[in-house]
Coordinates of C-alpha atoms and ligand atoms in Angstrom, one line a residue:
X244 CA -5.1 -46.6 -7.0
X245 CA -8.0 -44.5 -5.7
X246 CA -8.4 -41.0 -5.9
X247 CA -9.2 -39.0 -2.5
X248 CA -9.7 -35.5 -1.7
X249 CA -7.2 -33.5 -0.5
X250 CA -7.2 -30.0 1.4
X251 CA -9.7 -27.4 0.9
X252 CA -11.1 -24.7 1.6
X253 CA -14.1 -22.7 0.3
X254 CA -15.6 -19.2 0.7
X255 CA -16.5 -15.5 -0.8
X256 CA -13.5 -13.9 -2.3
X257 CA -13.3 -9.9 -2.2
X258 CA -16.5 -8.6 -1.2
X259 CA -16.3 -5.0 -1.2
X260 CA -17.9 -3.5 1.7
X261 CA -17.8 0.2 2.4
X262 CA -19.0 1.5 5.6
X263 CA -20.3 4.9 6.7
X264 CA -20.1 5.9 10.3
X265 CA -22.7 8.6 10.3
X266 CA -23.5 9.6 14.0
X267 CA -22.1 12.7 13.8
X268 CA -21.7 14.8 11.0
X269 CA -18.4 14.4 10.1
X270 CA -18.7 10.8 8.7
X271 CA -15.9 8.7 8.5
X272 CA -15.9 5.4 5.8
X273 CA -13.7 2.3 6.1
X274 CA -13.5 0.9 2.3
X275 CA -12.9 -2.9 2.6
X276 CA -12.1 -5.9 0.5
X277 CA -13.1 -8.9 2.7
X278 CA -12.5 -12.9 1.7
X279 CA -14.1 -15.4 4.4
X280 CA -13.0 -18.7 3.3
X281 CA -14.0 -21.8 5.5
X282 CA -12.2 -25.3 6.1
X283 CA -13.7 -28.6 7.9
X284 CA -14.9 -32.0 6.9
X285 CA -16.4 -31.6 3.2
X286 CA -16.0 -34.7 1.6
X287 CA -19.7 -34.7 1.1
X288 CA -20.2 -31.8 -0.9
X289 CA -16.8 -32.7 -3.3
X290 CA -17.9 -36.4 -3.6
X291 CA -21.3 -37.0 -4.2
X292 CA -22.7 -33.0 -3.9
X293 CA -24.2 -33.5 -0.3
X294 CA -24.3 -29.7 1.0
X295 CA -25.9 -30.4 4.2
X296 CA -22.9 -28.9 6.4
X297 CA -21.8 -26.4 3.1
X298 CA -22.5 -22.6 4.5
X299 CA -23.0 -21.1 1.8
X300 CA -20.5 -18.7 0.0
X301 CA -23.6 -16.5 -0.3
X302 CA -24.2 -16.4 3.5
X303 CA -20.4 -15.7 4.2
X304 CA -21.3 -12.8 2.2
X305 CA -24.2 -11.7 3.8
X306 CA -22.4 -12.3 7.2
X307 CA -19.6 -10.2 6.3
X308 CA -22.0 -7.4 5.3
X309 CA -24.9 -7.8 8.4
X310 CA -21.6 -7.7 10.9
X311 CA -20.7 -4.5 9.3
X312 CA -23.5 -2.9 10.4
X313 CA -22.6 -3.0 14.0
X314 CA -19.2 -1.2 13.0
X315 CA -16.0 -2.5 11.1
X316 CA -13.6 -1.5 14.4
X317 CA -10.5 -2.6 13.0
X318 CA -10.0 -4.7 10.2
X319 CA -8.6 -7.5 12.6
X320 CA -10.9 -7.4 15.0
X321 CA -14.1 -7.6 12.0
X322 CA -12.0 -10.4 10.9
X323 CA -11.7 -11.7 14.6
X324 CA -15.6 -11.4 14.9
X325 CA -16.4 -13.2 11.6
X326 CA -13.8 -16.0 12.3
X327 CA -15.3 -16.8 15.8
X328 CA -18.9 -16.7 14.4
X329 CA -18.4 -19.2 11.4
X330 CA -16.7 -21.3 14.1
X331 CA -19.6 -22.1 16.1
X332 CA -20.4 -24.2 13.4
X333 CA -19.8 -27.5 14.8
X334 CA -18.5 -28.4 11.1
X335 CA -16.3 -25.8 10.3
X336 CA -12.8 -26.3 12.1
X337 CA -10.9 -23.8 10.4
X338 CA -10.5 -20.9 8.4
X339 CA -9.2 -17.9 6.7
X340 CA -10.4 -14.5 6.9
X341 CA -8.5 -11.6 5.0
X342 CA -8.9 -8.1 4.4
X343 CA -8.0 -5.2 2.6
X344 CA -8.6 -2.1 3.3
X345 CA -8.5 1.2 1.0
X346 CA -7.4 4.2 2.6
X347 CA -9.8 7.5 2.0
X348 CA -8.5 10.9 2.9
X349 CA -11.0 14.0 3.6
X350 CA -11.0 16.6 0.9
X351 CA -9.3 19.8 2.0
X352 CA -9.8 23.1 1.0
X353 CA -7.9 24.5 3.8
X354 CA -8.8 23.8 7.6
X355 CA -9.6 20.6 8.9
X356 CA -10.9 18.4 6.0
X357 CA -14.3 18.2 4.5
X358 CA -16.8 16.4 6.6
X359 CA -18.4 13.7 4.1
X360 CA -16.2 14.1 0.7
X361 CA -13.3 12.2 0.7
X362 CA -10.8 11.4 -2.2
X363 CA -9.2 7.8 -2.7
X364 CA -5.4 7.5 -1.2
X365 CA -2.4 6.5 -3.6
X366 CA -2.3 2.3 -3.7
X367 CA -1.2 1.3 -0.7
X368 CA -3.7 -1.2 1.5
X369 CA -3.8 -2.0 5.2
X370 CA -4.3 -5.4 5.5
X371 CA -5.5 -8.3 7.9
X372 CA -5.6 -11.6 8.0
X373 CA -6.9 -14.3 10.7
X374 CA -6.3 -18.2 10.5
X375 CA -7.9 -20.5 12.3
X376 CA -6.9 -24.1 12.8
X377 CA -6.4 -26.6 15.1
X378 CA -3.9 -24.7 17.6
X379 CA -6.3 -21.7 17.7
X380 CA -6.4 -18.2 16.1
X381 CA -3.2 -16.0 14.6
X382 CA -3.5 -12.9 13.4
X383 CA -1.6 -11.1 10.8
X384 CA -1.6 -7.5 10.2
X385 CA 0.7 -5.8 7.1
X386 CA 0.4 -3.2 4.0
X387 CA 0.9 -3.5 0.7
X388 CA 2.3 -1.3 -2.4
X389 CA 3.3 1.7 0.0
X390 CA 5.5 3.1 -2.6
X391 CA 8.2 4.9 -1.5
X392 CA 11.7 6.7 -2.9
X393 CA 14.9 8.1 -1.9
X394 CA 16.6 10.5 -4.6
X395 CA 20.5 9.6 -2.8
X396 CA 21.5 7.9 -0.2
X397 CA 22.0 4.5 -1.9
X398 CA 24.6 2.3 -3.5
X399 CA 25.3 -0.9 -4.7
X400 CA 28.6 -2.2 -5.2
X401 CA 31.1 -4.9 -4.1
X402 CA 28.9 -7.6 -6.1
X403 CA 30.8 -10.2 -8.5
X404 CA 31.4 -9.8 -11.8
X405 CA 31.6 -12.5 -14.5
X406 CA 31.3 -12.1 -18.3
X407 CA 27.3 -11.3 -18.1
X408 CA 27.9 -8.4 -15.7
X409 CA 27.0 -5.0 -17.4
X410 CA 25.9 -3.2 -14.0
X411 CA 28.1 -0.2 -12.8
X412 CA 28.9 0.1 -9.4
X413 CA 27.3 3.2 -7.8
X414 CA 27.8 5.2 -5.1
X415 CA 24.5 7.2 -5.8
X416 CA 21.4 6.4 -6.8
X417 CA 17.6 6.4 -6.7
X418 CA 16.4 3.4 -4.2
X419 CA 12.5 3.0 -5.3
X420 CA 9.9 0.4 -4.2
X421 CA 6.7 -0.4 -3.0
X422 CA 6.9 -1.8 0.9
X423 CA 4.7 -4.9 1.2
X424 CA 5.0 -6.7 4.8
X425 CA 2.8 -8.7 6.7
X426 CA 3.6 -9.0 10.6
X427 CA 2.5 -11.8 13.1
X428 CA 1.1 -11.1 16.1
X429 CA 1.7 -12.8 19.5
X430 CA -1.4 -14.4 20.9
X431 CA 0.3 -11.7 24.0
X432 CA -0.6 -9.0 21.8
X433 CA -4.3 -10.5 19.9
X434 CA -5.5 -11.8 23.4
X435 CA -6.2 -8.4 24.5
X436 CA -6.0 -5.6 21.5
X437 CA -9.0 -4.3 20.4
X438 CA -9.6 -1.7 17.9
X439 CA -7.8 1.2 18.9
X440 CA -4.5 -0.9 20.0
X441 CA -4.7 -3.1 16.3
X442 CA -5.0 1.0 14.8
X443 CA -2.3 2.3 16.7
X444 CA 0.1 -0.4 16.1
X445 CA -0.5 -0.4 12.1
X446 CA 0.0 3.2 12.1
X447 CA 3.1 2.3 14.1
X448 CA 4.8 0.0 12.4
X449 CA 4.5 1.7 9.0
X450 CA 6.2 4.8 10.2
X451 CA 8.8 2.6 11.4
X452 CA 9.1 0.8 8.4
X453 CA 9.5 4.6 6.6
X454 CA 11.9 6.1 8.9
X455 CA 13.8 2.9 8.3
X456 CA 13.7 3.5 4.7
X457 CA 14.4 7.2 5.0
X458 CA 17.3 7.1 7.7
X459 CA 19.3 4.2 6.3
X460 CA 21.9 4.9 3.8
X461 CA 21.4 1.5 2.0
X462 CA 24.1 -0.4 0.3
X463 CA 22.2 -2.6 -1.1
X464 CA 18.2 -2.7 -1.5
X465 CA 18.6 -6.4 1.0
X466 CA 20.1 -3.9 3.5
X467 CA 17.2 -1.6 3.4
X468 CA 14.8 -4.5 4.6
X469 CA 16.6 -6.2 6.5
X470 CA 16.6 -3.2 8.7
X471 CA 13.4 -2.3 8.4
X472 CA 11.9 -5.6 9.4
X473 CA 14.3 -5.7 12.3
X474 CA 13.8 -2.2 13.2
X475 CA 9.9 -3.5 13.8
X476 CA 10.8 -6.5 15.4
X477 CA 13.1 -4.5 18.2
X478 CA 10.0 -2.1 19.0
X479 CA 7.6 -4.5 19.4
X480 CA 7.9 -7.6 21.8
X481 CA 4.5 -9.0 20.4
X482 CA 4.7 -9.4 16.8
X483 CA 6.7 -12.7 16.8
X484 CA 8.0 -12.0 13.2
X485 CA 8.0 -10.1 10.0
X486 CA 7.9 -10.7 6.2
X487 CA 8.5 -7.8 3.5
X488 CA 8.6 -7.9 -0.2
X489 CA 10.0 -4.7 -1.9
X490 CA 10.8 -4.8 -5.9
X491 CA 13.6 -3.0 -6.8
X492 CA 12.1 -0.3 -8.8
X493 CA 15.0 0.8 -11.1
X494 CA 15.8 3.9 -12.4
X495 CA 18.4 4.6 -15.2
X496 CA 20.1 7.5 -15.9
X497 CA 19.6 9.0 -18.8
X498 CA 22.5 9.1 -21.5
X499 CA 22.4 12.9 -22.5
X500 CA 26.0 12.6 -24.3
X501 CA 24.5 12.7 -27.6
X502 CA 22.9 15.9 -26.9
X503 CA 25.7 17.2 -25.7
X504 CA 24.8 17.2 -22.0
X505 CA 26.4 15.9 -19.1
X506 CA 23.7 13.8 -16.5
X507 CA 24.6 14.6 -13.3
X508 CA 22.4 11.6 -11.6
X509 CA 19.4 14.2 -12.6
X510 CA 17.2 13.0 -15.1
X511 CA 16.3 9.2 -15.1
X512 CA 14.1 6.6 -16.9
X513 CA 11.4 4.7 -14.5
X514 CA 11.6 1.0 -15.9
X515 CA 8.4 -0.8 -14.5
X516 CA 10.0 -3.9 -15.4
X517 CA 11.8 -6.0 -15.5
X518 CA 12.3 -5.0 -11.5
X519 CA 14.4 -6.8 -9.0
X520 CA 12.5 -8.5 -6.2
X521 CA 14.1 -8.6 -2.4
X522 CA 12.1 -10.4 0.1
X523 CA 13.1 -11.3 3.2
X524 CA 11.4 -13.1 6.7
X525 CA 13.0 -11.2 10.0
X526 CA 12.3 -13.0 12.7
X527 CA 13.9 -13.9 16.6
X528 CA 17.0 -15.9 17.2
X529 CA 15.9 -18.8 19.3
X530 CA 12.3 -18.9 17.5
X531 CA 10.8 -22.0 16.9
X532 CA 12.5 -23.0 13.2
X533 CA 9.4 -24.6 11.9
X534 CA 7.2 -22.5 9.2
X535 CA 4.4 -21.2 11.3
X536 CA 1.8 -22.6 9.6
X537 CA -0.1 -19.3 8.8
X538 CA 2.7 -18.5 5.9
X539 CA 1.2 -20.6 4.1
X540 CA -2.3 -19.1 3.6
X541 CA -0.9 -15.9 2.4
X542 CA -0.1 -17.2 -1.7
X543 CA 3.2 -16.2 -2.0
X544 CA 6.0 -15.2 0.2
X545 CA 3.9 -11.8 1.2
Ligands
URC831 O1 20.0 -3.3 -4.0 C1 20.2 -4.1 -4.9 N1 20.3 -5.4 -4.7 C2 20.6 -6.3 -5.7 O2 20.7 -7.5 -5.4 C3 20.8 -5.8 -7.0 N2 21.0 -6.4 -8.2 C4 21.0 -5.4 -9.1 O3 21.2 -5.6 -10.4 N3 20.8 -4.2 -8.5 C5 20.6 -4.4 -7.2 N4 20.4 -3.6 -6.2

């Protein structure tokens, strides 16, 4: 038996690149979390330590940070720019470029927003991704942790019951969770977009995916995505499909009997675990069936 290499890739995880756009005064900062990881022929290196094709992780990094200075854009089309660089590199033949982006809102004391103090947004992160291989570039776009909550509007019931089940069926209830998605574009949509179109479509298809979450009175938490993803999906011809992962974020009413006190679906316990977890991929009847092979450079289902 020998022992081979098998796939790889290599890179800079997470560099964390803030960016100022200063020509006028009222500056405005794209906060960025960028991983540049690069795939080819690297036996070399592996086997017997020959870096003569290896770019270095340190280079990626100064890459990432010298194309900054020309302007982030977008966070796809950075990622766009850095993917097409690296692969000029006659030994690089793929890739995987990801970011994350952290969202900074002007401080306001009334009015319009301070010019240049900003304060750091609640958890949620834009985020891109771009994967090169051999049948060319696909870009991902999604968000993660946008935490959201309805106080009615929900149920669950209908589901079996066997001699584990303790859960009462509701007709009312808090339906909590933090939306992560990531959507693929068509190459319709990527062959084209530039900044302002990858902007306006992110801003786009999060409102969606709120009003979705908002309007719906859910039956179950499965329901709730579903629609949301397809709600995306009938908008917008050129994202191909959607994944989300939402975990069910319980919350349990409060027993207030043995003080006497009734609990009209009022006052509730947050449990931050354990926490059910619904994820679902929404994507076109007639679709090719195959896993498009980007899913799988995403660690986990989202
Ligand atoms: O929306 C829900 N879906 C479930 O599958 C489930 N299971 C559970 O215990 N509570 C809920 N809620």
């Amino acid at each position: 038996m020998s022992i081979v290499l098998g796939p790889n890739q290599y890179g800079k995880a997470e560099v964390r690149l803030v960016r100022v756009d200063r020509d006028t005064a009222r500056h405005r900062i794209t906060d960025l979390s960028v991983t540049s990881q690069l795939r080819g022929d690297f036996r070399a290196t592996h086997e017997s330590g020959d870096n003569a094709g290896v770019i270095a992780t340190d280079t990626q990094k100064n890459t990432v940070n010298a194309f900054a200075r020309d302007g982030v854009g977008s966070p796809e089309t950075f990622l766009l720019r850095l993917a097409r660089h690296f692969l000029q590199s006659p030994q690089i033949t793929g890739g995987r470029w990801l970011a994350e982006q952290y969202g900074w809102e002007r401080i306001t004391a009334g009015g319009e927003g301070h010019d240049h103090a900003f304060v750091r947004g609640a958890a949620e992160r834009r985020t891109a991704l771009v994967h090169a291989d051999d049948a060319g570039l696909t870009v991902l776009a999604g968000l993660r942790d946008v935490t959201v909550l309805k106080s009615t509007g929900s149920e669950f019931s209908g589901f079996p019951r066997d001699r584990y089940t303790t859960l009462p069926e509701v007709d009312d209830r808090i339906l909590a969770t933090d939306v992560s998605a990531w959507w693929r574009y068509e190459p319709s949509f990527t062959e084209t977009a530039g900044p302002a179109e990858y902007d306006e479509r992110y801003g786009a298809v999060r409102s969606i995916l709120l009003e979705t979450f908002a309007d719906l009175h859910s039956l179950a938490l499965q329901q709730t995505v579903y629609a949301m993803g397809k709600a995306v999906l009938e908008a917008f011809d050129d994202i191909a499909e959607i994944r989300l992962s939402c975990p069910n974020n319980h919350h349990f009413l409060v027993d207030l009997e043995p003080f006497g006190l009734d609990n009209p679906g009022e006052v509730f316990f947050a449990a931050d675990r354990p926490y059910g977890l619904i994820e679902a991929a929404v994507q076109r009847s007639g679709a090719p069936t195959a896993e498009h092979p980007v899913w799988s450079t995403i660690g986990g289902f989202v």
